[in-house]
CSV table of C-alpha atoms in Angstrom, one decimal:
chain,number,residue,atom,x,y,z
A,15,MET,CA,-14.8,-56.9,-38.6
A,16,LYS,CA,-11.2,-57.3,-38.4
A,17,LEU,CA,-10.7,-55.1,-41.5
A,18,ILE,CA,-12.8,-52.4,-39.8
A,19,LYS,CA,-10.7,-52.6,-36.6
A,20,LYS,CA,-7.5,-52.5,-38.7
A,21,ILE,CA,-8.6,-49.4,-40.6
A,22,ALA,CA,-9.7,-47.7,-37.5
A,23,SER,CA,-6.4,-48.4,-35.7
A,24,HIS,CA,-4.5,-46.9,-38.8
A,25,ALA,CA,-6.8,-43.8,-38.6
A,26,VAL,CA,-5.8,-43.3,-34.9
A,27,ILE,CA,-2.2,-43.7,-35.7
A,28,PHE,CA,-2.4,-41.3,-38.6
A,29,GLY,CA,-4.2,-38.8,-36.4
A,30,LEU,CA,-1.5,-39.1,-33.8
A,31,CYS,CA,1.1,-38.5,-36.3
A,32,LEU,CA,-0.6,-35.4,-37.6
A,33,VAL,CA,-0.7,-34.0,-34.0
A,34,SER,CA,2.9,-34.9,-33.4
A,35,ILE,CA,4.0,-33.1,-36.5
A,36,ALA,CA,1.7,-30.0,-36.0
A,37,PRO,CA,3.5,-26.7,-35.3
A,38,THR,CA,4.1,-26.8,-31.6
A,39,GLY,CA,4.5,-23.0,-31.4
A,40,ASP,CA,0.9,-22.3,-32.3
A,41,LEU,CA,-0.5,-24.6,-29.6
A,42,GLU,CA,1.9,-23.2,-27.0
A,43,ALA,CA,1.0,-19.6,-27.9
A,44,LYS,CA,-2.7,-20.6,-27.7
A,45,ALA,CA,-2.3,-22.3,-24.4
A,46,LYS,CA,-0.4,-19.4,-22.9
A,47,LYS,CA,-2.4,-16.5,-24.2
A,48,PRO,CA,-3.1,-14.2,-21.2
A,49,LYS,CA,-6.5,-13.4,-20.1
A,50,LEU,CA,-8.1,-10.7,-17.7
A,51,SER,CA,-10.7,-11.9,-15.3
A,52,LYS,CA,-13.2,-9.2,-16.6
A,53,LYS,CA,-13.6,-7.2,-19.8
A,54,THR,CA,-16.0,-4.7,-18.1
A,55,ILE,CA,-16.5,-3.7,-14.5
A,56,LYS,CA,-18.4,-1.2,-12.5
A,57,VAL,CA,-17.0,0.4,-9.4
A,58,THR,CA,-18.6,3.0,-7.1
A,59,LYS,CA,-16.6,6.3,-6.5
A,60,GLY,CA,-14.2,5.8,-3.6
A,61,LYS,CA,-14.6,2.0,-3.7
A,62,THR,CA,-11.9,-0.5,-5.2
A,63,LYS,CA,-12.2,-3.6,-7.3
A,64,THR,CA,-9.6,-6.0,-8.4
A,65,ILE,CA,-8.8,-7.0,-12.1
A,66,LYS,CA,-7.0,-10.4,-12.2
A,67,LEU,CA,-4.6,-11.5,-14.9
A,68,SER,CA,-4.2,-15.3,-15.5
A,69,ARG,CA,-2.1,-17.5,-17.9
A,70,ALA,CA,0.7,-15.0,-18.2
A,71,GLY,CA,3.5,-17.2,-16.7
A,72,LYS,CA,6.2,-16.3,-14.3
A,73,LYS,CA,8.6,-14.7,-17.0
A,74,ALA,CA,6.0,-12.4,-18.4
A,75,LYS,CA,6.5,-8.6,-18.1
A,76,VAL,CA,3.2,-6.9,-17.1
A,77,THR,CA,2.3,-3.2,-17.0
A,78,TRP,CA,-0.9,-1.7,-16.1
A,79,LYS,CA,-2.3,1.7,-17.4
A,80,THR,CA,-5.5,3.8,-17.4
A,81,ASN,CA,-6.3,6.2,-20.3
A,82,LYS,CA,-8.1,8.5,-17.7
A,83,LYS,CA,-6.3,9.0,-14.3
A,84,LYS,CA,-8.8,11.4,-13.1
A,85,ILE,CA,-11.5,8.7,-13.3
A,86,VAL,CA,-9.7,5.8,-12.0
A,87,LYS,CA,-6.6,5.2,-9.9
A,88,LEU,CA,-4.6,1.9,-10.2
A,89,THR,CA,-2.9,0.7,-7.1
A,90,LYS,CA,-1.1,-2.4,-6.0
A,91,LYS,CA,-0.1,-3.4,-9.5
A,92,LYS,CA,1.3,-6.8,-9.6
A,93,LYS,CA,1.9,-9.4,-12.3
A,94,THR,CA,-1.2,-11.3,-11.4
A,95,SER,CA,-3.6,-8.4,-10.5
A,96,CYS,CA,-4.4,-4.7,-10.2
A,97,LYS,CA,-6.7,-2.7,-7.8
A,98,VAL,CA,-8.8,-0.3,-9.5
A,99,LYS,CA,-10.3,2.6,-7.5
A,100,GLY,CA,-13.0,4.9,-8.7
A,101,LEU,CA,-12.1,8.6,-8.3
A,102,LYS,CA,-14.8,10.3,-10.4
A,103,LYS,CA,-18.1,9.5,-12.1
A,104,GLY,CA,-17.2,8.5,-15.8
A,105,THR,CA,-15.7,5.6,-18.0
A,106,ALA,CA,-12.0,4.7,-18.4
A,107,THR,CA,-10.2,2.0,-20.0
A,108,VAL,CA,-7.5,0.0,-18.2
A,109,THR,CA,-5.0,-1.6,-20.4
A,110,CYS,CA,-2.8,-4.6,-19.3
A,111,LYS,CA,0.3,-5.0,-21.4
A,112,VAL,CA,1.8,-8.5,-21.2
A,113,LYS,CA,5.1,-9.4,-22.9
A,114,ILE,CA,5.9,-13.1,-23.3
A,115,ARG,CA,9.1,-13.7,-25.0
A,116,LYS,CA,8.7,-11.8,-28.3
A,117,LYS,CA,4.9,-11.6,-28.2
A,118,THR,CA,3.1,-8.7,-26.7
A,119,TYR,CA,-0.6,-8.7,-25.8
A,120,LYS,CA,-2.7,-5.7,-25.0
A,121,LEU,CA,-5.7,-6.7,-22.9
A,122,LYS,CA,-8.3,-4.1,-21.9
A,123,CYS,CA,-11.0,-3.7,-19.5
A,124,LYS,CA,-13.6,-1.0,-19.5
A,125,VAL,CA,-14.3,0.6,-16.1
A,126,LYS,CA,-17.5,2.5,-15.4
A,127,VAL,CA,-17.3,4.6,-12.2
A,128,LEU,CA,-20.6,5.2,-10.5
A,129,LYS,CA,-21.8,8.0,-8.4
A,130,LYS,CA,-21.2,7.3,-4.7
A,131,LYS,CA,-24.3,6.7,-2.8
A,132,THR,CA,-24.6,9.0,0.3
A,133,VAL,CA,-24.3,6.9,3.5
A,134,ALA,CA,-25.5,8.2,6.8
A,135,THR,CA,-22.7,8.3,9.4
A,136,PRO,CA,-23.8,8.4,13.1
A,137,SER,CA,-21.7,10.7,15.2
A,138,ILE,CA,-18.9,9.0,17.0
A,139,ILE,CA,-19.0,11.3,20.1
A,140,ASN,CA,-22.7,10.9,20.4
A,141,THR,CA,-22.2,7.1,20.2
A,142,TYR,CA,-19.6,7.0,22.9
A,143,LYS,CA,-20.8,9.9,25.2
A,144,ASP,CA,-21.8,7.6,28.1
A,145,ILE,CA,-18.6,5.5,27.8
A,146,PHE,CA,-15.7,8.0,27.4
A,147,PRO,CA,-15.6,11.8,28.3
A,148,TYR,CA,-13.5,12.7,25.3
A,149,MET,CA,-13.4,11.4,21.6
A,150,GLY,CA,-10.7,13.1,19.5
A,151,ALA,CA,-8.6,13.1,16.3
A,152,ALA,CA,-5.0,14.4,15.4
A,153,VAL,CA,-5.5,17.3,13.1
A,154,ASN,CA,-3.4,20.3,11.9
A,155,TYR,CA,-4.2,24.0,12.3
A,156,GLY,CA,-2.0,24.5,9.2
A,157,SER,CA,0.5,27.1,8.0
A,158,SER,CA,0.4,24.9,4.9
A,159,SER,CA,-1.9,22.1,3.8
A,160,PRO,CA,-3.8,20.4,5.3
A,161,ARG,CA,-5.5,23.2,7.1
A,162,GLU,CA,-8.1,21.0,8.9
A,163,LEU,CA,-9.0,23.4,11.7
A,164,ARG,CA,-9.3,26.3,9.2
A,165,THR,CA,-11.4,24.5,6.6
A,166,ALA,CA,-15.1,24.8,7.1
A,167,LYS,CA,-15.8,21.3,5.7
A,168,THR,CA,-13.3,19.4,7.8
A,169,LEU,CA,-14.1,21.5,10.9
A,170,SER,CA,-17.7,20.7,10.5
A,171,PHE,CA,-16.7,17.0,10.3
A,172,ILE,CA,-14.5,17.3,13.3
A,173,LYS,CA,-17.3,18.9,15.4
A,174,LYS,CA,-19.8,16.2,14.3
A,175,HIS,CA,-17.5,13.3,15.4
A,176,TYR,CA,-15.3,14.6,18.1
A,177,ASN,CA,-15.1,17.0,21.0
A,178,SER,CA,-11.3,16.9,21.4
A,179,PHE,CA,-8.4,17.1,19.2
A,180,THR,CA,-4.6,16.9,19.3
A,181,LEU,CA,-2.3,18.9,17.1
A,182,GLU,CA,-0.3,16.2,15.1
A,183,ASN,CA,2.9,18.1,14.9
A,184,GLU,CA,2.4,21.9,15.6
A,185,MET,CA,2.9,21.6,19.4
A,186,LYS,CA,6.0,19.6,19.2
A,187,PRO,CA,9.3,21.2,20.2
A,188,ASP,CA,10.6,21.6,16.6
A,189,ASN,CA,7.6,23.7,15.6
A,190,ILE,CA,7.8,25.9,18.8
A,191,LEU,CA,11.5,26.2,18.8
A,192,GLY,CA,12.2,26.3,15.1
A,193,SER,CA,14.7,24.5,12.9
A,194,SER,CA,17.4,27.2,13.7
A,195,ALA,CA,17.8,29.2,17.1
A,196,LYS,CA,16.4,32.7,17.1
A,197,THR,CA,17.6,34.3,20.4
A,198,LEU,CA,16.5,37.1,22.7
A,199,SER,CA,18.4,38.8,25.4
A,200,ILE,CA,17.2,38.3,28.9
A,201,ALA,CA,15.9,41.8,29.1
A,202,ASP,CA,14.1,41.6,25.8
A,203,ALA,CA,12.6,38.1,26.8
A,204,LYS,CA,11.2,39.6,30.0
A,205,ALA,CA,9.9,42.5,28.3
A,206,LYS,CA,8.0,40.1,25.9
A,207,GLY,CA,6.6,38.4,29.1
A,208,TYR,CA,8.7,35.4,29.0
A,209,TYR,CA,9.4,33.6,32.2
A,210,VAL,CA,13.1,33.4,32.9
A,211,PRO,CA,14.2,31.2,35.8
A,212,GLU,CA,15.9,32.9,38.7
A,213,GLY,CA,19.7,32.7,38.4
A,214,TYR,CA,19.5,31.7,34.6
A,215,PRO,CA,23.0,30.9,33.6
A,216,GLU,CA,23.0,32.2,29.9
A,217,ALA,CA,22.8,35.6,28.4
A,218,THR,CA,20.1,34.6,25.9
A,219,VAL,CA,17.0,32.5,25.6
A,220,PRO,CA,15.4,31.0,22.5
A,221,GLN,CA,12.4,32.9,20.9
A,222,LEU,CA,9.2,30.7,20.8
A,223,ASN,CA,6.7,30.3,18.1
A,224,PHE,CA,3.0,30.1,19.2
A,225,LYS,CA,1.3,31.0,16.0
A,226,GLU,CA,-0.3,27.5,15.3
A,227,VAL,CA,-0.9,26.9,19.0
A,228,ASP,CA,-2.8,30.1,19.4
A,229,GLY,CA,-4.7,29.6,16.3
A,230,ALA,CA,-5.8,26.1,17.3
A,231,LEU,CA,-6.9,27.4,20.7
A,232,SER,CA,-9.0,30.1,19.2
A,233,VAL,CA,-10.7,27.5,17.0
A,234,ALA,CA,-11.3,25.3,20.1
A,235,ALA,CA,-12.9,28.2,22.1
A,236,LYS,CA,-15.1,29.2,19.3
A,237,ASN,CA,-16.5,25.8,18.6
A,238,GLY,CA,-16.7,24.2,22.0
A,239,LEU,CA,-13.7,21.7,21.5
A,240,LYS,CA,-11.1,20.6,24.0
A,241,MET,CA,-7.5,19.8,23.3
A,242,ARG,CA,-4.7,17.4,24.3
A,243,ALA,CA,-1.3,19.2,24.4
A,244,HIS,CA,1.3,17.1,22.7
A,245,THR,CA,4.3,17.1,23.6
A,246,LEU,CA,6.8,19.0,25.8
A,247,VAL,CA,9.8,16.5,26.0
A,248,TRP,CA,10.6,14.1,23.4
A,249,HIS,CA,13.8,12.6,21.9
A,250,SER,CA,12.4,13.2,18.4
A,251,GLN,CA,11.3,16.4,16.7
A,252,THR,CA,13.4,18.4,19.1
A,253,PRO,CA,15.9,20.6,17.3
A,254,SER,CA,19.6,19.5,18.0
A,255,TRP,CA,20.6,23.2,18.6
A,256,PHE,CA,18.4,23.2,21.9
A,257,PHE,CA,21.2,20.9,23.4
A,258,THR,CA,24.2,22.9,22.3
A,259,LYS,CA,26.4,25.7,23.8
A,260,ASN,CA,25.2,29.1,22.7
A,261,TYR,CA,22.7,27.3,20.7
A,262,GLN,CA,25.2,26.3,18.0
A,263,GLY,CA,28.2,24.2,17.4
A,264,SER,CA,28.8,20.6,18.3
A,265,SER,CA,29.3,20.7,22.0
A,266,VAL,CA,26.3,20.0,24.4
A,267,VAL,CA,25.7,22.1,27.4
A,268,SER,CA,26.1,20.9,31.0
A,269,THR,CA,23.1,19.3,32.9
A,270,ALA,CA,22.9,22.5,35.1
A,271,ILE,CA,22.4,24.7,32.0
A,272,MET,CA,20.0,22.0,30.5
A,273,ASP,CA,18.0,21.8,33.6
A,274,ALA,CA,17.5,25.8,33.3
A,275,ARG,CA,16.5,25.3,29.6
A,276,LEU,CA,14.0,22.7,30.4
A,277,ASP,CA,12.4,24.9,33.1
A,278,PHE,CA,12.3,27.8,30.6
A,279,TYR,CA,10.7,25.8,27.8
A,280,ILE,CA,8.0,23.9,29.9
A,281,HIS,CA,7.1,27.1,32.0
A,282,ASN,CA,6.7,29.3,29.0
A,283,VAL,CA,4.8,26.9,26.8
A,284,MET,CA,2.4,25.9,29.6
A,285,ALA,CA,1.9,29.3,31.0
A,286,HIS,CA,1.4,30.9,27.5
A,287,VAL,CA,-1.4,28.2,26.8
A,288,MET,CA,-3.1,29.0,30.1
A,289,ASN,CA,-2.9,32.6,29.7
A,290,ARG,CA,-4.3,32.3,26.3
A,291,GLU,CA,-7.2,30.2,27.7
A,292,LYS,CA,-7.9,32.9,30.1
A,293,SER,CA,-8.1,35.4,27.4
A,294,LEU,CA,-10.4,33.4,25.3
A,295,THR,CA,-12.8,31.9,27.9
A,296,GLY,CA,-11.9,33.7,31.2
A,297,THR,CA,-10.6,30.5,32.7
A,298,ALA,CA,-7.2,28.8,32.7
A,299,GLY,CA,-7.5,25.0,32.0
A,300,SER,CA,-10.8,25.3,30.1
A,301,ILE,CA,-9.5,24.0,26.7
A,302,VAL,CA,-6.4,21.9,27.4
A,303,TYR,CA,-7.4,19.0,29.7
A,304,ALA,CA,-4.3,16.8,29.3
A,305,TRP,CA,-0.6,17.5,28.6
A,306,ASP,CA,1.9,14.8,27.2
A,307,VAL,CA,4.8,16.0,29.4
A,308,VAL,CA,7.2,13.3,28.4
A,309,ASN,CA,6.8,11.3,25.1
A,310,GLU,CA,8.5,7.8,24.5
A,311,TYR,CA,11.2,7.8,27.0
A,312,LEU,CA,11.3,4.1,27.2
A,313,HIS,CA,11.7,3.8,23.2
A,314,ARG,CA,14.1,7.0,22.9
A,315,MET,CA,16.5,6.7,20.1
A,316,SER,CA,19.9,8.5,19.9
A,317,PHE,CA,20.4,10.8,16.9
A,318,GLY,CA,24.0,11.7,17.6
A,319,LYS,CA,25.0,13.4,20.8
A,320,LYS,CA,22.7,16.5,20.6
A,321,ASN,CA,19.8,15.1,22.7
A,322,TRP,CA,18.6,14.3,26.1
A,323,ASP,CA,20.8,11.3,26.5
A,324,GLY,CA,23.7,13.3,25.0
A,325,VAL,CA,23.4,15.8,27.9
A,326,TYR,CA,22.2,13.7,30.9
A,327,GLY,CA,23.7,10.2,29.8
A,328,ASN,CA,21.6,7.0,29.7
A,329,LYS,CA,19.8,7.2,33.1
A,330,GLY,CA,18.0,4.0,32.5
A,331,LYS,CA,15.0,3.4,35.0
A,332,SER,CA,15.7,6.7,36.9
A,333,PRO,CA,15.9,9.8,34.4
A,334,SER,CA,16.4,12.8,36.4
A,335,TYR,CA,15.3,15.2,33.6
A,336,VAL,CA,12.0,13.2,33.1
A,337,LYS,CA,11.1,13.5,36.8
A,338,LYS,CA,12.1,17.2,36.7
A,339,ALA,CA,9.8,17.9,33.8
A,340,PHE,CA,6.9,16.6,35.6
A,341,GLU,CA,7.9,18.6,38.8
A,342,ILE,CA,8.0,21.7,36.7
A,343,ALA,CA,4.7,21.0,34.8
A,344,TYR,CA,2.9,20.2,38.0
A,345,GLU,CA,4.0,23.4,39.8
A,346,ILE,CA,2.8,25.4,36.9
A,347,LEU,CA,-0.6,23.6,37.1
A,348,LYS,CA,-0.7,24.5,40.8
A,349,SER,CA,0.1,28.1,40.1
A,350,TYR,CA,-3.0,28.4,38.0
A,351,ASP,CA,-5.1,26.2,40.3
A,352,VAL,CA,-5.9,23.7,37.7
A,353,GLN,CA,-4.1,20.7,39.1
A,354,ASP,CA,-7.6,19.0,39.8
A,355,LYS,CA,-8.8,19.3,36.3
A,356,VAL,CA,-5.8,19.0,34.2
A,357,THR,CA,-3.8,15.9,34.0
A,358,LEU,CA,-0.1,15.3,33.2
A,359,PHE,CA,0.6,12.2,31.2
A,360,TYR,CA,3.5,9.9,30.1
A,361,ASN,CA,2.9,8.8,26.6
A,362,ASP,CA,4.4,5.9,24.7
A,363,TYR,CA,3.9,3.3,22.1
A,364,ASN,CA,3.8,-0.6,22.4
A,365,THR,CA,2.7,0.0,26.0
A,366,TYR,CA,0.7,-3.4,25.7
A,367,PHE,CA,4.2,-5.2,25.5
A,368,GLY,CA,5.8,-3.1,28.3
A,369,VAL,CA,3.1,-2.8,31.2
A,370,GLU,CA,5.7,-3.2,34.0
A,371,GLU,CA,8.3,-1.0,32.4
A,372,THR,CA,5.7,1.8,31.9
A,373,LEU,CA,4.3,1.4,35.4
A,374,ASP,CA,7.9,1.5,36.9
A,375,LEU,CA,8.7,4.8,35.1
A,376,VAL,CA,5.5,6.5,36.2
A,377,ASN,CA,6.0,5.3,39.7
A,378,PHE,CA,9.5,6.6,39.7
A,379,ILE,CA,8.2,10.1,38.6
A,380,ASN,CA,5.7,10.1,41.4
A,381,GLN,CA,8.1,8.7,44.1
A,382,GLY,CA,8.6,11.0,47.0
A,383,GLU,CA,6.3,13.6,45.6
A,384,PRO,CA,3.4,15.1,47.6
A,385,ALA,CA,1.0,14.3,44.8
A,386,LYS,CA,0.6,12.2,41.6
A,387,ILE,CA,2.4,14.7,39.5
A,388,CYS,CA,2.2,12.1,36.6
A,389,GLY,CA,-1.5,11.2,36.9
A,390,GLY,CA,-2.0,9.6,33.6
A,391,ILE,CA,-0.6,6.9,31.1
A,392,GLY,CA,-1.0,7.5,27.4
A,393,MET,CA,-1.4,4.4,25.2
A,394,GLN,CA,-0.5,5.5,21.8
A,395,SER,CA,-2.0,2.4,20.2
A,396,HIS,CA,-0.7,2.3,16.6
A,397,VAL,CA,-1.9,-1.2,16.3
A,398,ASP,CA,-2.2,-3.7,13.3
A,399,VAL,CA,-4.7,-6.3,12.7
A,400,LYS,CA,-2.0,-8.9,13.6
A,401,VAL,CA,-0.2,-7.2,16.2
A,402,PRO,CA,-1.0,-6.9,19.2
A,403,THR,CA,-3.7,-9.4,19.5
A,404,VAL,CA,-7.1,-8.1,20.9
A,405,GLN,CA,-6.4,-10.4,24.0
A,406,GLN,CA,-3.0,-8.9,24.5
A,407,TYR,CA,-4.2,-5.3,24.3
A,408,GLY,CA,-7.2,-6.1,26.8
A,409,GLU,CA,-4.9,-7.8,29.4
A,410,ALA,CA,-2.5,-4.7,29.2
A,411,LEU,CA,-5.3,-2.2,29.5
A,412,GLU,CA,-6.8,-4.2,32.4
A,413,LYS,CA,-3.4,-3.9,34.3
A,414,PHE,CA,-3.1,-0.2,33.6
A,415,LEU,CA,-6.7,0.4,34.9
A,416,ALA,CA,-5.8,-1.6,38.0
A,417,SER,CA,-2.9,0.6,38.9
A,418,GLY,CA,-5.4,3.5,39.4
A,419,TYR,CA,-3.9,5.8,36.9
A,420,GLU,CA,-6.0,7.8,34.4
A,421,ILE,CA,-5.6,6.2,31.0
A,422,GLN,CA,-6.0,7.8,27.5
A,423,ILE,CA,-5.7,6.2,24.3
A,424,THR,CA,-3.8,8.8,22.4
A,425,GLU,CA,-2.9,7.9,18.8
A,426,LEU,CA,-5.1,5.1,17.7
A,427,ASP,CA,-5.0,3.6,14.2
A,428,PHE,CA,-5.5,0.2,12.8
A,429,THR,CA,-3.2,-0.8,9.9
A,430,ILE,CA,-3.6,-3.6,7.2
A,431,ASN,CA,-0.9,-4.9,4.9
A,432,PHE,CA,1.8,-3.6,7.4
A,433,ASP,CA,5.0,-5.5,7.8
A,434,THR,CA,5.4,-6.3,11.6
A,435,GLU,CA,6.6,-9.9,11.8
A,436,GLY,CA,9.9,-11.6,11.8
A,437,SER,CA,13.5,-10.3,11.9
A,438,ASN,CA,13.2,-8.8,8.4
A,439,ALA,CA,10.0,-6.6,9.3
A,440,SER,CA,10.2,-3.4,7.4
A,441,TYR,CA,7.6,-1.7,9.4
A,442,SER,CA,5.9,-0.4,6.3
A,443,PHE,CA,3.5,-1.6,3.6
A,444,LYS,CA,3.7,-4.9,2.5
A,445,ASP,CA,0.8,-6.6,0.5
A,446,GLU,CA,-0.4,-9.6,2.6
A,447,ASN,CA,-3.8,-9.8,1.1
A,448,GLU,CA,-5.5,-8.0,4.0
A,449,THR,CA,-8.8,-6.2,3.2
A,450,ASP,CA,-11.2,-3.9,4.7
A,451,ALA,CA,-13.0,-6.9,6.1
A,452,HIS,CA,-9.9,-7.9,8.2
A,453,GLN,CA,-9.8,-4.4,9.6
A,454,GLU,CA,-13.6,-4.2,10.2
A,455,LYS,CA,-13.4,-7.6,12.4
A,456,PHE,CA,-10.3,-6.2,14.2
A,457,VAL,CA,-11.8,-2.9,14.9
A,458,LYS,CA,-15.1,-4.3,16.2
A,459,ASN,CA,-13.3,-6.8,18.4
A,460,LEU,CA,-10.7,-4.3,19.8
A,461,MET,CA,-13.2,-1.5,20.7
A,462,LYS,CA,-15.6,-4.0,22.2
A,463,THR,CA,-12.8,-5.2,24.5
A,464,ILE,CA,-11.8,-1.4,25.4
A,465,VAL,CA,-15.4,-0.6,26.1
A,466,ALA,CA,-15.8,-3.7,28.4
A,467,LYS,CA,-12.7,-2.9,30.3
A,468,GLN,CA,-13.8,0.6,30.9
A,469,LYS,CA,-17.3,-0.5,32.1
A,470,ASN,CA,-16.1,-3.4,34.2
A,471,ARG,CA,-13.1,-1.7,36.0
A,472,ASP,CA,-13.0,-1.4,39.7
A,473,LYS,CA,-14.2,2.2,40.1
A,474,SER,CA,-13.1,2.3,43.7
A,475,VAL,CA,-9.5,1.8,42.5
A,476,ASN,CA,-9.8,3.8,39.3
A,477,PRO,CA,-12.7,6.3,39.3
A,478,LYS,CA,-11.6,8.1,36.2
A,479,GLY,CA,-10.8,5.1,34.0
A,480,ILE,CA,-10.3,5.8,30.2
A,481,THR,CA,-11.0,9.4,29.8
A,482,SER,CA,-10.1,9.9,26.2
A,483,VAL,CA,-9.8,8.0,22.9
A,484,THR,CA,-8.0,9.8,20.1
A,485,LEU,CA,-7.7,8.6,16.5
A,486,TRP,CA,-4.5,9.6,14.7
A,487,GLY,CA,-6.0,11.4,11.8
A,488,LEU,CA,-9.2,12.0,9.9
A,489,CYS,CA,-8.9,9.7,7.0
A,490,ASP,CA,-6.5,7.3,5.2
A,491,SER,CA,-5.1,10.0,2.7
A,492,THR,CA,-3.8,12.3,5.4
A,493,SER,CA,-2.5,9.6,7.7
A,494,TRP,CA,1.2,9.2,8.4
A,495,ARG,CA,0.7,5.5,7.5
A,496,ALA,CA,-1.5,6.2,4.4
A,497,PRO,CA,-0.4,3.1,2.4
A,498,CYS,CA,-1.7,0.8,5.1
A,499,GLU,CA,-5.2,2.4,5.3
A,500,PRO,CA,-5.3,2.7,9.1
A,501,LEU,CA,-8.4,4.9,9.7
A,502,LEU,CA,-12.1,4.8,9.7
A,503,PHE,CA,-12.4,6.9,6.5
A,504,GLY,CA,-10.9,6.3,3.2
A,505,GLU,CA,-9.5,8.8,0.7
A,506,ASN,CA,-11.6,11.6,2.3
A,507,ILE,CA,-13.8,12.3,5.1
A,508,THR,CA,-17.0,11.5,3.0
A,509,GLU,CA,-16.0,7.9,2.6
A,510,PRO,CA,-16.7,5.9,5.7
A,511,LYS,CA,-15.1,2.3,5.6
A,512,ALA,CA,-16.7,-0.9,7.0
A,513,SER,CA,-14.3,-0.3,10.1
A,514,PHE,CA,-16.2,3.0,10.8
A,515,PHE,CA,-19.5,1.1,11.2
A,516,ALA,CA,-17.6,-1.5,13.3
A,517,PHE,CA,-16.4,1.1,15.5
A,518,ILE,CA,-19.8,2.5,16.0
A,519,GLU,CA,-21.3,-1.0,16.6
A,520,ALA,CA,-18.8,-1.8,19.3
A,521,ALA,CA,-20.1,0.9,21.6
A,522,LYS,CA,-23.6,-0.7,21.5
A,523,GLY,CA,-22.4,-4.2,22.2
């Protein structure tokens, strides 16, 4: 018995010795050999799946590639994972190249992209017709791509889901005024039908471009759509030459001259639109039901001296030119007898964090006026699934409704993986592992809150309530914040996301 134990113990020791003198490099290499989570995957066209990489180590160099870029698209490529999006029916191979010290591994995953199943999408406008008068989207008429109002497929989509639209950029001052000044003499301007204020102090006025605006109005008239006019006065996307002497050089004009230019610009833009409405439909105010007269005054930024603050100075809570802009705009509404059916708006972002400041500004605009010349507040609502919270948004909306002003949600989208937190926030894409499911939950809760505030408001205080909700774009790929996937449709308008169905469901709850 003792002999057996002794032999056994020697065997164990001998075995341990063998292990201890075995080539360690082979064992380490075997232990560290990287591995993909899947060797084959199936993904539906338009959908995304994640391939994960394990056992690569922190010092590994990792690259991801596909042999057929038209079949699959690789996004959010990291050391530990890669997202694979199906673009077109077919088969492709995704290769993950992993370099660990002097050793290189090529790991492959076969991807089969399946044909997308057709999903029925209920109409947004039909779903919300008894809650909000207008449901809209930001679109482009398009002198260049995308020509959303001039393409049959997108126009059909717009008509199915919306009864209103906002031109994303083509009604902003830089498009109407142009990047450089083209001037007309006063006589030529009047011959063209321009309004020139009495006693206008300059010899020339800028020529105005209405090509895209006219095209959009024509599309609206032919297709039974309404329009929000955005925007007349804004610190951004207004050419710097508009504030300078003789429309050139480095010196800005006096406040008296700028007052005249403000009158000229607002009067001619609004009058042109209403005259165009009359020619298309027979009635002024028949297409445009809301004007963003001033945009983002409370969040204005200075780009040098050639801007509104450069001319008027920082007027804080009492900006004379803002009040003057509304006075001019309201007089034009009265001259066309549409002041009771067209509302003038102050529009801004982050209003849910600045309720009192917004109301103070709007009350200043209306102070001493014979009527509410600023009748509405536009809540832009570029929200994120983290900021603001649904509760914060709901509380702000309730206060705005209690003020009696007409409310419109003007630029709604819902980002995920958007860096909004902390002093180092980049306000751009940041992978925070947020998914469609996070967006779906947020959209449903937010829209349910908006609907509840609309239905439960005191109608004796605010009979109109929320009159319009506008999504800022048709699908993620055309959004100004595309990397953060902020809209209800994915790469194109045929791909409704989970958030779309949450948006629909919220109206029923």
